[in-house]
Short mmCIF file of C-alpha atoms in Angstrom, two decimals:
data_model
loop_
_atom_site.label_atom_id
_atom_site.label_comp_id
_atom_site.label_asym_id
_atom_site.label_seq_id
_atom_site.Cartn_x
_atom_site.Cartn_y
_atom_site.Cartn_z
CA MET Y 118 0.00 0.00 0.00
CA LEU Y 119 2.99 2.25 0.42
CA GLY Y 120 3.76 1.91 -3.29
CA GLU Y 121 3.55 5.60 -4.09
CA LEU Y 122 4.41 6.73 -0.58
CA LEU Y 123 7.73 6.87 1.10
CA LEU Y 124 7.34 6.08 4.76
CA TYR Y 125 9.20 8.99 6.17
CA ALA Y 126 12.18 6.95 7.39
CA ALA Y 127 14.60 9.59 6.11
CA LEU Y 128 13.96 12.99 4.65
CA ALA Y 129 14.39 13.10 0.91
CA LEU Y 130 14.35 16.88 1.28
CA GLY Y 131 17.70 16.79 3.03
CA ALA Y 132 18.97 15.82 6.41
CA GLU Y 133 16.51 15.88 9.30
CA GLU Y 134 17.29 18.22 12.15
CA PRO Y 135 19.78 16.73 14.62
CA LYS Y 136 18.59 13.56 16.23
CA ALA Y 137 16.69 14.36 19.37
CA ALA Y 138 17.79 12.97 22.67
CA PRO Y 139 14.89 11.59 24.67
CA VAL Y 140 13.43 13.88 27.29
CA PRO Y 141 14.42 12.44 30.67
CA ALA Y 142 11.48 11.10 32.59
CA PRO Y 143 11.35 10.25 36.27
CA ALA Y 144 12.57 6.73 36.92
CA ALA Y 145 9.72 4.30 37.37
CA PRO Y 146 9.73 0.75 38.63
CA LYS Y 147 9.97 -1.73 35.79
CA THR Y 148 6.47 -2.93 34.92
CA GLU Y 149 4.74 -4.53 31.94
CA LYS Y 150 3.51 -1.05 31.01
CA ALA Y 151 7.05 0.36 31.10
CA ASP Y 152 8.32 -2.58 29.03
CA ALA Y 153 5.58 -1.99 26.44
CA ALA Y 154 6.45 1.72 26.24
CA GLN Y 155 10.13 0.93 25.71
CA GLN Y 156 9.25 -1.58 22.99
CA ALA Y 157 6.96 0.95 21.26
CA ASP Y 158 9.72 3.59 21.37
CA ALA Y 159 12.24 1.12 19.94
CA GLU Y 160 9.94 0.61 16.93
CA LEU Y 161 9.75 4.32 16.06
CA LEU Y 162 11.37 5.79 12.99
CA ASP Y 163 13.75 8.67 13.69
CA ILE Y 164 11.25 11.21 12.33
CA GLU Y 165 8.55 9.83 14.65
CA ARG Y 166 10.91 9.83 17.61
CA ASN Y 167 11.67 13.49 16.85
CA ILE Y 168 7.96 14.43 16.76
CA VAL Y 169 7.52 12.84 20.19
CA HIS Y 170 10.68 14.51 21.47
CA TYR Y 171 9.67 18.03 20.38
CA THR Y 172 6.15 17.49 21.73
CA ASN Y 173 7.47 16.33 25.10
CA GLN Y 174 9.98 19.17 25.13
CA GLN Y 175 7.03 21.59 25.03
CA ARG Y 176 5.21 19.72 27.81
CA VAL Y 177 8.30 19.74 30.04
CA ARG Y 178 8.77 23.45 29.32
CA PHE Y 179 5.33 24.01 30.86
CA GLY Y 180 5.99 21.74 33.86
CA MET Y 181 4.09 18.74 32.56
CA ALA Y 182 4.92 15.06 32.36
CA SER Y 183 6.20 13.63 29.10
CA LEU Y 184 3.80 11.57 27.00
CA GLU Y 185 4.36 7.83 26.67
CA VAL Y 186 4.45 6.30 23.19
CA ASP Y 187 1.46 3.99 22.76
CA LYS Y 188 1.67 1.14 20.25
CA ASP Y 189 -2.06 1.27 19.38
CA LEU Y 190 -1.95 5.05 18.89
CA MET Y 191 1.14 4.66 16.70
CA GLU Y 192 -0.72 2.18 14.51
CA SER Y 193 -3.76 4.46 14.35
CA ALA Y 194 -1.73 7.61 13.57
CA ARG Y 195 0.28 5.82 10.88
CA LYS Y 196 -2.83 4.39 9.23
CA HIS Y 197 -4.63 7.74 9.27
CA CYS Y 198 -1.60 9.69 8.07
CA GLU Y 199 -1.08 7.23 5.22
CA TRP Y 200 -4.74 7.65 4.25
CA MET Y 201 -4.40 11.45 4.24
CA ALA Y 202 -1.27 11.29 2.07
CA THR Y 203 -2.84 8.79 -0.35
CA SER Y 204 -6.10 10.72 -0.67
CA GLN Y 205 -4.39 14.15 -0.57
CA ARG Y 206 -6.92 15.25 2.08
CA MET Y 207 -6.35 16.61 5.54
CA VAL Y 208 -9.25 15.26 7.60
CA HIS Y 209 -9.44 14.32 11.27
CA THR Y 210 -9.85 10.67 12.16
CA SER Y 211 -13.15 9.22 13.33
CA GLN Y 212 -11.32 7.35 16.13
CA PRO Y 213 -12.04 8.41 19.74
CA VAL Y 214 -8.75 10.28 20.20
CA ALA Y 215 -7.56 13.87 20.41
CA GLU Y 216 -5.65 14.61 17.23
CA ASN Y 217 -3.38 17.18 15.62
CA ILE Y 218 -2.87 16.98 11.86
CA ALA Y 219 -0.89 19.13 9.45
CA MET Y 220 0.62 19.10 5.98
CA GLY Y 221 3.48 20.78 4.23
CA HIS Y 222 5.89 21.42 7.12
CA PRO Y 223 9.41 20.33 6.08
CA HIS Y 224 10.66 19.03 9.48
CA SER Y 225 9.30 17.62 12.72
CA SER Y 226 10.46 20.67 14.68
CA ASP Y 227 8.52 22.93 12.27
CA VAL Y 228 5.27 20.99 12.56
CA VAL Y 229 5.39 20.91 16.37
CA GLN Y 230 6.10 24.66 16.43
CA GLY Y 231 3.16 25.18 14.08
CA TRP Y 232 0.90 23.21 16.38
CA MET Y 233 2.13 25.20 19.37
CA ASN Y 234 1.23 28.42 17.52
CA SER Y 235 -2.39 27.25 17.14
CA SER Y 236 -4.56 27.42 20.26
CA GLY Y 237 -6.51 24.21 19.57
CA HIS Y 238 -3.46 22.15 18.67
CA ARG Y 239 -1.52 23.62 21.59
CA ALA Y 240 -4.38 22.64 23.91
CA ASN Y 241 -4.02 19.01 22.77
CA ILE Y 242 -0.27 19.01 23.33
CA LEU Y 243 -0.54 20.64 26.77
CA ASN Y 244 -3.61 18.73 27.96
CA ARG Y 245 -2.78 17.33 31.41
CA GLY Y 246 -5.31 14.57 30.84
CA HIS Y 247 -3.28 13.08 28.03
CA SER Y 248 -0.61 10.56 28.96
CA ARG Y 249 -0.09 8.62 25.71
CA ILE Y 250 0.82 9.59 22.15
CA GLY Y 251 1.08 8.13 18.66
CA VAL Y 252 2.59 10.00 15.71
CA ALA Y 253 3.27 9.63 11.99
CA ALA Y 254 4.65 11.44 8.95
CA TYR Y 255 4.04 10.39 5.35
CA ARG Y 256 5.12 11.91 2.08
CA ALA Y 257 2.52 11.84 -0.70
CA ALA Y 258 3.43 11.04 -4.30
CA ASN Y 259 3.56 14.79 -5.07
CA GLY Y 260 6.09 15.36 -2.25
CA ARG Y 261 3.70 16.99 0.25
CA ILE Y 262 4.28 15.77 3.80
CA PHE Y 263 1.32 14.87 6.02
CA TRP Y 264 1.72 14.80 9.82
CA CYS Y 265 -0.41 13.29 12.57
CA GLN Y 266 -0.36 13.20 16.38
CA GLN Y 267 -2.96 11.29 18.40
CA PHE Y 268 -3.42 11.51 22.17
CA ARG Y 269 -5.21 9.51 24.89
CA ARG Y 270 -5.39 9.28 28.64
#
C-alpha cells in the first residue's frame, strides 16, 4: 500500500534536524507497562521519535509530564496519516482520540512549532489529561508531507 508513498524513514528533502535525545522522565519501577512503552519507542522511525521529542519538550517546558508512546496510537496515527497522504486530504480521524494533523511542514520541529502556535493544537499538546501519544509522517506522491499526532489518557 505504500507503493507511491515513502514512509518517512529519512527525509528526501535533506537531512533531518539533529537527532533528538529523549526527554528524561522520572525513573519508574519496571512494569509490563514500562516494558511496552520501551518496545513501542524502539519501533519508532527517527522522524517519529523526533515528533515525540519536540512534543514532550514543550510539555516539560510548561511543567508537565512527558507523554508515553502507545503502540495502538502509533498504529492508528500511521494508518490515518497514510490515508491522508494517499487521498491528498487533511481530515481528522473518526477514532475516539484527540488529534493534531498538518501538511506541508518540512521538518518535525517545524510541525510541532506550528501546532504550538495554534490554540486548539496547543491545547491538545498541553492537555494534562493526556498521557499517551502516537505519531506519523508520510510523504505523498507529489512530495507533500502529512503529519499526525494522536493523544489519549
